[in-house]
XYZ file of C-alpha atoms in Angstrom:
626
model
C 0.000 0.000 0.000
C 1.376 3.299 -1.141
C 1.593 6.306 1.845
C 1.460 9.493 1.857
C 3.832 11.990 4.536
C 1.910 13.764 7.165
C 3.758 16.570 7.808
C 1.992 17.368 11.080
C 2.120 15.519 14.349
C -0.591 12.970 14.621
C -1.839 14.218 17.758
C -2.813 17.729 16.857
C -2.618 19.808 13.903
C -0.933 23.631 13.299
C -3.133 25.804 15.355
C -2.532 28.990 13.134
C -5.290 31.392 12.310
C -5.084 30.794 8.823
C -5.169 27.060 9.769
C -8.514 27.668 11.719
C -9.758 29.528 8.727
C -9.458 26.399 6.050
C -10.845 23.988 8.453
C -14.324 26.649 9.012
C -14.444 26.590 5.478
C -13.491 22.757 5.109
C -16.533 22.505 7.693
C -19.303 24.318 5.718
C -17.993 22.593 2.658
C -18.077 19.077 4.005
C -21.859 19.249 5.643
C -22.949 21.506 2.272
C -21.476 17.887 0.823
C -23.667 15.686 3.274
C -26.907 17.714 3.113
C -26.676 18.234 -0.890
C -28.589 21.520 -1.229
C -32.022 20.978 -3.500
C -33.877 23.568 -5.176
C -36.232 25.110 -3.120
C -34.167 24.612 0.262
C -32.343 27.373 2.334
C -28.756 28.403 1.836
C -26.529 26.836 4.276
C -25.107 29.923 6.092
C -21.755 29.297 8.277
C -21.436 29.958 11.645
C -17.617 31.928 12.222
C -17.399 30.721 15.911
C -18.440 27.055 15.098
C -14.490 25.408 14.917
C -13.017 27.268 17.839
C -16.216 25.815 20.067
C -16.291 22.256 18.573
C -12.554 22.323 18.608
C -12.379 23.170 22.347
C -15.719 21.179 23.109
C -14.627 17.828 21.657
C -10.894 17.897 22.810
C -10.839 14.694 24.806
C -12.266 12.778 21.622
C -7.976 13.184 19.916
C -7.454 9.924 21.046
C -10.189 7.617 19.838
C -10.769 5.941 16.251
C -14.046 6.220 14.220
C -14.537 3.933 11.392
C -16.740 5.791 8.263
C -18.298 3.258 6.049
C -20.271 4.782 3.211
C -22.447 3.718 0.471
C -23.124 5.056 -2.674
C -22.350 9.212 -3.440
C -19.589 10.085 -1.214
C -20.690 12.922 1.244
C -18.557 12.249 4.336
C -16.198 14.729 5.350
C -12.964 12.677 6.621
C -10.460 15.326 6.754
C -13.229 17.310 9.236
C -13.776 14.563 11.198
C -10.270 13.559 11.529
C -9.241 16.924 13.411
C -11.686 15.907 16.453
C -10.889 12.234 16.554
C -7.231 10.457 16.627
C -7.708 8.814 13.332
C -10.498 8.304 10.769
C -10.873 5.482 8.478
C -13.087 5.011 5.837
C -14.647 2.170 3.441
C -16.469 3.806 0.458
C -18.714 1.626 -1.115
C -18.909 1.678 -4.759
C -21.619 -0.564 -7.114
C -18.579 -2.653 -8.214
C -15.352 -1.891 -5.037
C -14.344 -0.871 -1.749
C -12.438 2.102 -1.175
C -10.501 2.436 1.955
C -8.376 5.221 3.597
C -7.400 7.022 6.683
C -7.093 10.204 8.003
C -5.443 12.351 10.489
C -4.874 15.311 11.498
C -6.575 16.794 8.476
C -4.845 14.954 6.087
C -5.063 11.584 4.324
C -2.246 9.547 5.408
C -2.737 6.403 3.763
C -4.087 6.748 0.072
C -6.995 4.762 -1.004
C -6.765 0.789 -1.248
C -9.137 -0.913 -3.707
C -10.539 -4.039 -3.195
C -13.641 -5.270 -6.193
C -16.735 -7.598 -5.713
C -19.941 -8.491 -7.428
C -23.628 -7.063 -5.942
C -25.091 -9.471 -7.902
C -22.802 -12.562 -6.107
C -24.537 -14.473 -3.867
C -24.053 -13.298 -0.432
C -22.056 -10.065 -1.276
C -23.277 -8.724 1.478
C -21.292 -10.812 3.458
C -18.281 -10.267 1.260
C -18.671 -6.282 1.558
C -18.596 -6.673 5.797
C -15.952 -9.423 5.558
C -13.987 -6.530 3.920
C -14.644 -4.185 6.335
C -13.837 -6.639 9.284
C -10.334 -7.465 7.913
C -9.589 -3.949 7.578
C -10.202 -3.024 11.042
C -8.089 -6.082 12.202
C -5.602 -4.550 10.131
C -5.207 -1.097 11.086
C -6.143 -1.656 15.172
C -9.205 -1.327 16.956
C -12.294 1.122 16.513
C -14.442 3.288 18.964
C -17.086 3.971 17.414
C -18.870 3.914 13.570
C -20.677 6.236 11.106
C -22.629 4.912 8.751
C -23.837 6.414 5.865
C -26.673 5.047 3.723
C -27.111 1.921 5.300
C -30.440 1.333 3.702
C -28.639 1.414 -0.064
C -26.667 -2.016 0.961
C -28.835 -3.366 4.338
C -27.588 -6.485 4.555
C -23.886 -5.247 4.548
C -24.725 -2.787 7.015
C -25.887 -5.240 9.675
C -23.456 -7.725 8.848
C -20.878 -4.892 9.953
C -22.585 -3.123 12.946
C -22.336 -7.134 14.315
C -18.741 -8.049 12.918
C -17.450 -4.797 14.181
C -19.465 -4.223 17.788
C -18.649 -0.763 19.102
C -21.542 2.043 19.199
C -22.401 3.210 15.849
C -24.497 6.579 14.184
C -26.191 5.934 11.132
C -27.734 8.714 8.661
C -30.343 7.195 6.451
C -30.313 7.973 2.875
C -34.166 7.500 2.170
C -37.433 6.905 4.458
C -38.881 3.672 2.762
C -39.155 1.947 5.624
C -37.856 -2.209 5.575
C -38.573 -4.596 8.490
C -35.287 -6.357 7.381
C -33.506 -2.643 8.742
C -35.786 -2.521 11.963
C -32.558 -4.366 14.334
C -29.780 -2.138 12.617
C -31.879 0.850 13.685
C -33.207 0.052 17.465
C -29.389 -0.831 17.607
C -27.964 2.728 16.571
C -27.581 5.341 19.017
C -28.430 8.108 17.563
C -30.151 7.598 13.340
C -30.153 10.687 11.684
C -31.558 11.753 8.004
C -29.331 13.340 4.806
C -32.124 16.184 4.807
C -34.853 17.898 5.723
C -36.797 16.664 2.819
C -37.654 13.116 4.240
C -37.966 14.025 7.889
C -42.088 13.724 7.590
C -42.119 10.592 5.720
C -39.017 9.128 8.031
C -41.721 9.770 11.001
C -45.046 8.554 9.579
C -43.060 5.713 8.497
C -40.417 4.586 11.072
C -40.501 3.658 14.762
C -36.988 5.239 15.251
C -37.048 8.554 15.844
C -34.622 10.790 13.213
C -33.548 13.852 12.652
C -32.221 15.733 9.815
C -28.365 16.651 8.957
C -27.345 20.631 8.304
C -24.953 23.236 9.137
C -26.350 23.442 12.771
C -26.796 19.600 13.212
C -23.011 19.381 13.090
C -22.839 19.690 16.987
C -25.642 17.435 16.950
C -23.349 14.670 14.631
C -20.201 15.131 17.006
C -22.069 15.062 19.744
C -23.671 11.932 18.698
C -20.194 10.266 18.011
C -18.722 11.811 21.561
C -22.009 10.374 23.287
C -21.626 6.791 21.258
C -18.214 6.513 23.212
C -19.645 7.541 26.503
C -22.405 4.342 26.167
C -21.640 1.751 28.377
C -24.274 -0.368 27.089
C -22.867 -3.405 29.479
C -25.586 -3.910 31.401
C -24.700 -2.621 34.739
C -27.565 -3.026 36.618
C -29.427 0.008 38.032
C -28.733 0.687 42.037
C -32.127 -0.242 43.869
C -33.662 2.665 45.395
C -33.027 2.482 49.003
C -36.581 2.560 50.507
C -37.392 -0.198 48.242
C -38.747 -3.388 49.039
C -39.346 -4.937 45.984
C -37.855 -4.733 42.747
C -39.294 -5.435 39.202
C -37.886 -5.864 36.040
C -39.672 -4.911 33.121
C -37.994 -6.749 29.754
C -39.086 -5.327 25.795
C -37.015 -4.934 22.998
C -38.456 -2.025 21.931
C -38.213 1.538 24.798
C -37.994 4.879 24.756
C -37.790 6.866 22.220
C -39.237 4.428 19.640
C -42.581 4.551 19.099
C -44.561 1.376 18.947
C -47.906 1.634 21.034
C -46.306 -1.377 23.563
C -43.248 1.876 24.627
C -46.571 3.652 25.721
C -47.952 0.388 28.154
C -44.701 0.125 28.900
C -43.322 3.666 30.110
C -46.662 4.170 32.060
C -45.830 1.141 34.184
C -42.246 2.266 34.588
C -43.523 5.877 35.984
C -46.617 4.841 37.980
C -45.913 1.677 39.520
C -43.822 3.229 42.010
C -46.401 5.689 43.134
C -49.393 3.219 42.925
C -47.430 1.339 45.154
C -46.702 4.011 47.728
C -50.520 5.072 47.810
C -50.210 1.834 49.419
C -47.809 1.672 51.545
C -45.314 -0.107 49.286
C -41.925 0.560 48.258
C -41.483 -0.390 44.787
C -38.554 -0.003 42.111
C -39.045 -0.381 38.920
C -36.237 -1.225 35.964
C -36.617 -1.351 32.399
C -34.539 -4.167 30.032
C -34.113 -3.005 26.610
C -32.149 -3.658 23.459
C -33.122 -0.011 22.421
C -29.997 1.456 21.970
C -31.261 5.225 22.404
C -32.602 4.275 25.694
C -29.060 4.044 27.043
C -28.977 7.435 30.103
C -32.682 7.622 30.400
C -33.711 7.465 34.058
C -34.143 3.526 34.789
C -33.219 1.795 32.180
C -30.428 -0.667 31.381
C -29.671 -1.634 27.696
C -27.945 -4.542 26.490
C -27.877 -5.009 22.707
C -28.864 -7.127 20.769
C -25.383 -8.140 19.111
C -26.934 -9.843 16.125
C -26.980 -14.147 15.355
C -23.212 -13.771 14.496
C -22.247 -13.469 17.975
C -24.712 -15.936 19.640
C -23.724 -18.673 22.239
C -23.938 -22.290 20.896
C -27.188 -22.753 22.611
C -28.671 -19.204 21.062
C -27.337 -20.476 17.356
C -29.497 -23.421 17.554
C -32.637 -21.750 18.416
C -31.780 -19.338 16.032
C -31.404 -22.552 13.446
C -34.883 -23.875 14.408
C -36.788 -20.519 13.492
C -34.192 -20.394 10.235
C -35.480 -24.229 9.622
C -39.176 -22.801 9.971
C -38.644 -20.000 7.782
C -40.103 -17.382 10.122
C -39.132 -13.948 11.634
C -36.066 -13.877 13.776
C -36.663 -10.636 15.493
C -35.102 -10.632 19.184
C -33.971 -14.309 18.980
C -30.211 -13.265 19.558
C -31.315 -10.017 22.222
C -32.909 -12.922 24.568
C -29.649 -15.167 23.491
C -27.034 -11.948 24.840
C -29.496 -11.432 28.003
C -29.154 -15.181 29.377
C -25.259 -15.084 28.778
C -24.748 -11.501 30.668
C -28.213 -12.054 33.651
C -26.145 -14.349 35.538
C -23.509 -11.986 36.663
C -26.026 -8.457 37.608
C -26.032 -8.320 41.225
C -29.871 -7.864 41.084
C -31.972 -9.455 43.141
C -35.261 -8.914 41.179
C -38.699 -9.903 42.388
C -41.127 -9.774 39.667
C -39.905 -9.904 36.126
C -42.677 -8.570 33.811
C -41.880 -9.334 29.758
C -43.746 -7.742 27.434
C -43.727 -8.486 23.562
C -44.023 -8.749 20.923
C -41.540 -9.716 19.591
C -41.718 -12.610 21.992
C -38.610 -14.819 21.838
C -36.770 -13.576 25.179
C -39.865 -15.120 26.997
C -37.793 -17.767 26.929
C -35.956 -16.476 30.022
C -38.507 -17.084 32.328
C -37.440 -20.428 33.450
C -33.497 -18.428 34.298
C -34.585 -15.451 35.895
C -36.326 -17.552 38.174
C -33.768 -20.105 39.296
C -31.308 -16.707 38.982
C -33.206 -14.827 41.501
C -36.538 -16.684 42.366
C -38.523 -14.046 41.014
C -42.065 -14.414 39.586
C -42.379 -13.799 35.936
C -45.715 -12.344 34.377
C -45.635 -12.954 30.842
C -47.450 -9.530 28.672
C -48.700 -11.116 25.636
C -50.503 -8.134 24.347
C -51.663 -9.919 21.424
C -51.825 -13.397 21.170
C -48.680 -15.093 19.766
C -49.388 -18.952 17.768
C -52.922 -17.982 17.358
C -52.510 -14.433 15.893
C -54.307 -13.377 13.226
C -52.306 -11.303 11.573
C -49.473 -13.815 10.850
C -50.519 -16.005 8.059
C -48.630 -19.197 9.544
C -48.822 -22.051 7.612
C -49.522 -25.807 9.378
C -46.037 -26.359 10.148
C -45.370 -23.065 11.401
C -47.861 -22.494 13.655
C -47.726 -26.027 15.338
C -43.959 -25.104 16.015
C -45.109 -21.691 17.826
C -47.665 -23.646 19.888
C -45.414 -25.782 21.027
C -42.993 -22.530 21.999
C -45.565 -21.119 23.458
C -46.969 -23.823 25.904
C -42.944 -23.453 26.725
C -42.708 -20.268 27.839
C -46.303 -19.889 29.421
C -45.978 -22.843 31.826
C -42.568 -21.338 32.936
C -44.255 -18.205 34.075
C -46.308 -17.586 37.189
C -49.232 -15.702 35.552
C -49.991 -14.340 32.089
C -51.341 -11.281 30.988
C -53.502 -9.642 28.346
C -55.193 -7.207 26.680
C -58.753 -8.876 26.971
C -60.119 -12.450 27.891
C -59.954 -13.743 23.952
C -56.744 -12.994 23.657
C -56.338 -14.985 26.902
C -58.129 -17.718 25.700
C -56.282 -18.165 22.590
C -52.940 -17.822 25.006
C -51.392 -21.464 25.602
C -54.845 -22.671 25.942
C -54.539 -25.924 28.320
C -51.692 -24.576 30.325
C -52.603 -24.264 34.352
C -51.497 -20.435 34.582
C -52.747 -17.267 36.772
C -54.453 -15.286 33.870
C -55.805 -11.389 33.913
C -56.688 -8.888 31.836
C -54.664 -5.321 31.490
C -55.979 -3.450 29.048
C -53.852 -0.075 27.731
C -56.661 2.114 28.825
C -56.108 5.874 28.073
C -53.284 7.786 29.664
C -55.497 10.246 32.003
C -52.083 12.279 33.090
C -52.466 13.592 29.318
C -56.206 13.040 28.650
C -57.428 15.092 31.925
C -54.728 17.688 31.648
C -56.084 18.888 28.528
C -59.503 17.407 28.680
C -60.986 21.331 28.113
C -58.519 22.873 25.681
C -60.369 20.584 22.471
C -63.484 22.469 22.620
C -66.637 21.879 21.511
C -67.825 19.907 18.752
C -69.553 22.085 15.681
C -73.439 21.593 15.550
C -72.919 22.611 11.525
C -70.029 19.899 10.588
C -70.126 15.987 12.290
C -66.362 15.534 12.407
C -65.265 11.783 12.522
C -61.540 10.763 13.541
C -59.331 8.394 13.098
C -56.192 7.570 15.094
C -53.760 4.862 14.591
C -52.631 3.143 11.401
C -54.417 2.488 8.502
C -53.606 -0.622 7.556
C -53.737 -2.669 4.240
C -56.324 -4.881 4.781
C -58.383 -2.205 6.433
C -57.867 0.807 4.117
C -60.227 4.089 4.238
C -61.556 4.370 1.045
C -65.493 2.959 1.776
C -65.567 5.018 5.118
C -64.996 8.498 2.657
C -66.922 7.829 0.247
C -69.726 6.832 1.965
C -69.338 10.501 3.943
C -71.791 12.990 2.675
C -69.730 15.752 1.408
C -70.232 19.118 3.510
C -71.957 17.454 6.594
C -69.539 15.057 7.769
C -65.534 15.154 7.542
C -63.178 12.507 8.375
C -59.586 13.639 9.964
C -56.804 10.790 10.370
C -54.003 11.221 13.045
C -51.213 8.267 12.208
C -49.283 6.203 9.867
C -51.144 5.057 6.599
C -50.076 1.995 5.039
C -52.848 1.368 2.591
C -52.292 1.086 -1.115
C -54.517 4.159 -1.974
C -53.618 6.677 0.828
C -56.999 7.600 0.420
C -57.508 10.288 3.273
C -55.017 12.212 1.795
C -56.867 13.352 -1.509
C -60.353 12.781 -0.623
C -62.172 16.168 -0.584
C -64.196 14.564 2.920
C -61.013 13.775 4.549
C -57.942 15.706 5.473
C -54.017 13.498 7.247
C -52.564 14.647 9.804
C -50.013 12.262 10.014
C -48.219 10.950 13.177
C -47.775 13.171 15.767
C -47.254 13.215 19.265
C -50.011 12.039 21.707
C -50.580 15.029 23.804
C -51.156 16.840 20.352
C -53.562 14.309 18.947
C -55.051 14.534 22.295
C -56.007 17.809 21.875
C -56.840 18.079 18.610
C -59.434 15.022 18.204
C -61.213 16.488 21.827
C -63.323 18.946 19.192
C -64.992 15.653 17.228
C -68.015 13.944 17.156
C -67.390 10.092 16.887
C -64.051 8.046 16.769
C -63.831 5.094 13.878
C -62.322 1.484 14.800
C -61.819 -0.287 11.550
C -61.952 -4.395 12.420
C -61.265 -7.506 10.179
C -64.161 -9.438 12.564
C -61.716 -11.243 14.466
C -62.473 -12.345 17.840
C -59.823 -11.437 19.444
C -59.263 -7.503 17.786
C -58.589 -4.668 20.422
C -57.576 -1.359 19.941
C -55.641 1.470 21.767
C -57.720 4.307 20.121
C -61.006 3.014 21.786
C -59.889 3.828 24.765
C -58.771 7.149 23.725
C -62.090 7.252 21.969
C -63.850 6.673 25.849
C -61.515 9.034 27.169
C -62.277 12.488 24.602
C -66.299 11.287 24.752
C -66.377 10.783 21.350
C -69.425 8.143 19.748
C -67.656 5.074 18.545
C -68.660 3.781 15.257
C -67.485 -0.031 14.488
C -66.910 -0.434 10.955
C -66.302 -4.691 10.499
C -65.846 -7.032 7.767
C -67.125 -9.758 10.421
C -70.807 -9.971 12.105
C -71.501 -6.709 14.144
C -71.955 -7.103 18.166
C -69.270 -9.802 18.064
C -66.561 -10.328 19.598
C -64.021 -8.548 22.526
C -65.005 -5.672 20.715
C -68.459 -5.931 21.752
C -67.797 -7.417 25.301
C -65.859 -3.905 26.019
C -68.389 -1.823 24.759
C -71.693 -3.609 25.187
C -72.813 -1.308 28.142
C -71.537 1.676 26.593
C -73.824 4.445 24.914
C -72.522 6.500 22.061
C -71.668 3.189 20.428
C -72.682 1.830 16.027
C -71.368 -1.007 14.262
C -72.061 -0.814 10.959
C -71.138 -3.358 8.434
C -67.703 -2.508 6.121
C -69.958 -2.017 2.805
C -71.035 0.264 0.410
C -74.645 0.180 0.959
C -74.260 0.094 4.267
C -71.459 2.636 5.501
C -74.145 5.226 2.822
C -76.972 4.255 4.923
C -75.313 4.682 8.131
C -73.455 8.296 7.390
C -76.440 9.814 5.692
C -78.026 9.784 9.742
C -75.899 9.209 12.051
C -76.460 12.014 14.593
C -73.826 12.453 17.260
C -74.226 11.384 21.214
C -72.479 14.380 22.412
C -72.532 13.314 25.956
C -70.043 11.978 28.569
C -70.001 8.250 30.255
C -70.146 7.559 33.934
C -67.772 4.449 33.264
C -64.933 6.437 31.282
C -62.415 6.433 34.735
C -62.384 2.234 34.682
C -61.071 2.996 31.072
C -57.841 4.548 32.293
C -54.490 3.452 32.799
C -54.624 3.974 36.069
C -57.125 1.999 37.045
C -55.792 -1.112 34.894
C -52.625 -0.784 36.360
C -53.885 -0.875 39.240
C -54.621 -4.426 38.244
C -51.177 -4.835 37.410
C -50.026 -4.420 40.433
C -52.436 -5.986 42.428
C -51.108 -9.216 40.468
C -48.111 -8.736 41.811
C -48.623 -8.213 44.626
C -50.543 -11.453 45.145
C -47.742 -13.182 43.458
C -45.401 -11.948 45.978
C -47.849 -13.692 48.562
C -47.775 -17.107 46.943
């Protein structure tokens, strides 16, 4: 490999003013690079005091190593990077080669090294990480990695983050969202986006959090590489608070700050518990066990990540073999694998373990957190798991998850769900303590802005709906069947349907996802709430309760047989409440006079998450008892 003289030590570079004055300008050139201006976007404008504070801010990074790896257009700004950081090296990926280089001090110091493959080979994306691997063996040891465009090449992107396991940052080139990219992302510690011009359909999309790259985001992109080498990320248990007298572990793959409506059950358990419990006399701590990377620092937690199937134990690798065998979803398979390896050497001590999914694979552990610390273990189903509707198992497959799932369920002490026929369809057989906890509406949000919606208008019925639209369950019947001027739909969520209806029809208007305090407040003002069902059994929803909790009429729309159902069971002694069929004729007959309830229930507190949390921890505490 040919070199190139640095003629600066390695350490530091020439501190002169005219210096200073190439590397400002090497700065605004290098993000200008990153966050390629489009027509229609503002100028970039440069900041003169931004290198003399970053310079003097990021001083104790000089003597760690960041590895770049980049796909596609080359945007990365080496030479910047490598005045904050001992050494930078970087793997540029190219359709057809590798490109591979360091910097330091400002200046290449080994030229570029070549090495060619074939995208269309099988398993390239292997052969692009295997690269990468050997090239960090060669030049020493790496603190932390930037990834650019990891959704151009996703399979080569996760194949690195696991063959080279330090923190890494990753800024996404487009928002199409892939389930195959859901680990690399929950894994990141900070994601970020290549511009502002994605950043809405990164969020309706994605249940990662993002946020874009520009001239001011710099900080944000150094301080997301300094804070990547603070993680710890090594499980150190959190210190018991010292009035405690019992201690619960709460274990999900997903936390804070994604976004999936299970982080919502979740977080209100890990805030309220504790102070249900003292109403009571109790002294409760609470911890939270995630693979969510971004969760690392947040009050209460503990991450461990999930360091993909490349790094599994012998026993993890042939679990991980049986789902391959069975052809189904992986998801959380090696999380529960690096869990059981680390669990038995926390000085913990828990008493309850509560594990919430999906995905559902680390409820597995129950059987070694209780011989580790003889805790109970309440397994949170949520949804039912063999018997789900949603996943379109075939004979095989779903005789393998019953089988799994009689496992784990007659491990546990009691089982948990969202109502009884998800319960039923739960490890039916299996002698297990089962309740019910629905996710009720959060009334800490709900109450405290319970007046600020307003009143409904007399002139307009406005109908809402909240949540994702979903394939199977698109809009398009529910607008058309609304007769234009007297009734208006408004969605709040994700839309996943092929049409996107909502967002053209002239009776509907899409809000998009936004957060819940906001869609609090602005669905308070409406007439009637929609929940869209398939006629399943089993189907429960988060917006009914939020429905309840904003007094809002609740209109049904099913493909099944109305007054069916959990569905029915929860609402059967409601007022305010229609089921109309999912046709035509129907949904015309319906919406041409409907006339709104407009009035509150006496039964909306029992709808709260207070009050089924309560139920939580009345479980556990009879648990404890046993």
């Amino acid at each position: 490999m040919s070199r190139t003289t640095n003629n600066h030590p390695a350490g530091e570079a020439v501190a002169s003013p005219e210096w200073q004055q190439v590397v400002a300008n090497l700065l605004i050139d290098s993000v200008a690079q990153l966050q390629r201006k489009r027509p229609g976007e503002q100028a970039l404008r440069p900041d003169p005091d931004l290198w003399g504070r970053l310079r003097h801010q990021y001083k104790d990074s000089r003597t760690r190593r960041v590895l770049v790896v980049e796909f596609g257009e080359q945007r990365v700004f080496p030479a910047l990077l490598s005045m904050f950081f001992a050494a930078v090296d970087v793997a540029h990926f190219e359709p057809s080669h590798l490109m591979l280089s360091r910097y330091e001090s400002g200046q290449r110091t080994q030229s570029h090294r070549q090495r060619t493959y074939s995208r269309r080979r099988a398993g390239a994306g292997s052969l692009i990480s295997m690269f990468v691997e050997e090239e960090v063996e060669r030049l020493g040891s790496v603190d932390v990695t930037l990834i650019v465009g990891p959704d151009v090449a996703p399979r080569a992107a996760q194949d690195i983050v696991d063959l080279v396991p330090v923190p890494y940052v990753a800024v996404a080139e487009e928002a199409s969202y892939e389930y195959s990219m859901l680990r690399f992302w929950v894994g990141a510690t900070a994601v970020y986006l290549k511009s502002t011009r994605i950043q809405e359909e990164w969020r309706a999309a994605h249940l990662v959090p993002a946020n874009p790259i520009n001239v001011s985001d710099i900080e944000g992109l150094l301080g997301a590489l300094g804070g990547a080498l603070e993680t710890t990320a090594s499980s150190a248990v959190v210190p018991a608070n010292g009035k405690a007298d019992h201690r619960i572990l709460l274990v999900s793959y997903f936390a804070p700050p994604t976004t999936p409506v299970s982080v919502q059950r979740l977080n209100y358990w890990h805030r309220n518990l504790p102070r249900l419990a003292a109403e009571r006399g109790k002294g409760l701590d609470v911890t939270w066990l995630t693979a969510t990377r971004g969760a690392e620092g947040l009050p209460g937690m503990m991450v461990v990540p999930d360091p993909g199937e490349l790094r599994t134990s012998e026993d993890g690798w042939r679990f991980i073999e049986d789902l391959r065998r069975q052809e189904v979803d992986r998801l959380s398979a090696s999380w529960a694998d690096r869990v059981a390896v680390e669990a038995p050497s926390w000085d913990a001590g828990f008493d309850t373990i509560i594990m919430s999914g999906n995905p559902f694979y680390y409820f597995r552990l129950a059987s070694l957190f209780k011989e580790l610390w003889g805790a109970k273990v309440i397994l949170d189903f949520r949804d039912p798991f063999a018997w789900n509707p949603r996943f379109n198992y075939s004979i095989p497959q779903r005789a393998f998850f019953m089988n799994l799932e009689r496992e784990m369920v007659s491990a546990a002490d009691a089982v948990i769900s969202v109502n009884n026929e998800c319960l039923i369809d739960i490890a039916p057989g299996v002698d297990v303590i089962r309740r019910i906890v629905s996710n009720g509406f959060n009334e800490d949000v709900v109450d405290s802005n319970f007046e600020e919606g307003g009143g409904a208008n007399s002139d307009l019925i406005r109908v809402v709906y909240t949540g994702t639209v979903f394939r199977n369950l698109p809009l398009d019947d529910v607008l058309d069947a609304l007769p234009e001027g007297r009734v208006f739909l408004d969605h709040y969520g994700r839309d996943y349907s092929l049409t996107q209806a909502v967002q053209s029809h002239p009776s509907g208007r899409a809000h998009g996802l936004m957060p819940y305090v906001e869609m609090v407040k602005s669905i308070r003002g409406a007439d009637a709430g929609i929940v869209m069902t398939s006629g399943e059994s089993s189907t429960q929803t988060t917006k009914l309760f939020d429905y309840i909790a904003c007094d809002l009429d609740i209109i049904i729309v099913t493909d099944g047989e109305p007054l069916t159902g959990n569905l029915h069971d929860v609402t059967a002694e409601l007022d305010g409440v229609f089921w109309v069929r999912n046709e035509p004729a129907d949904l015309k007959r319906f919406f041409a006079s409907y006339v709104p309830t407009r009035a509150s229930r006496p039964q909306r507190a029992s709808f709260s998450r207070r009050s089924q949390t309560e139920g939580l921890l009345e479980l556990v505490l009879e648990l404890e008892d046993l």
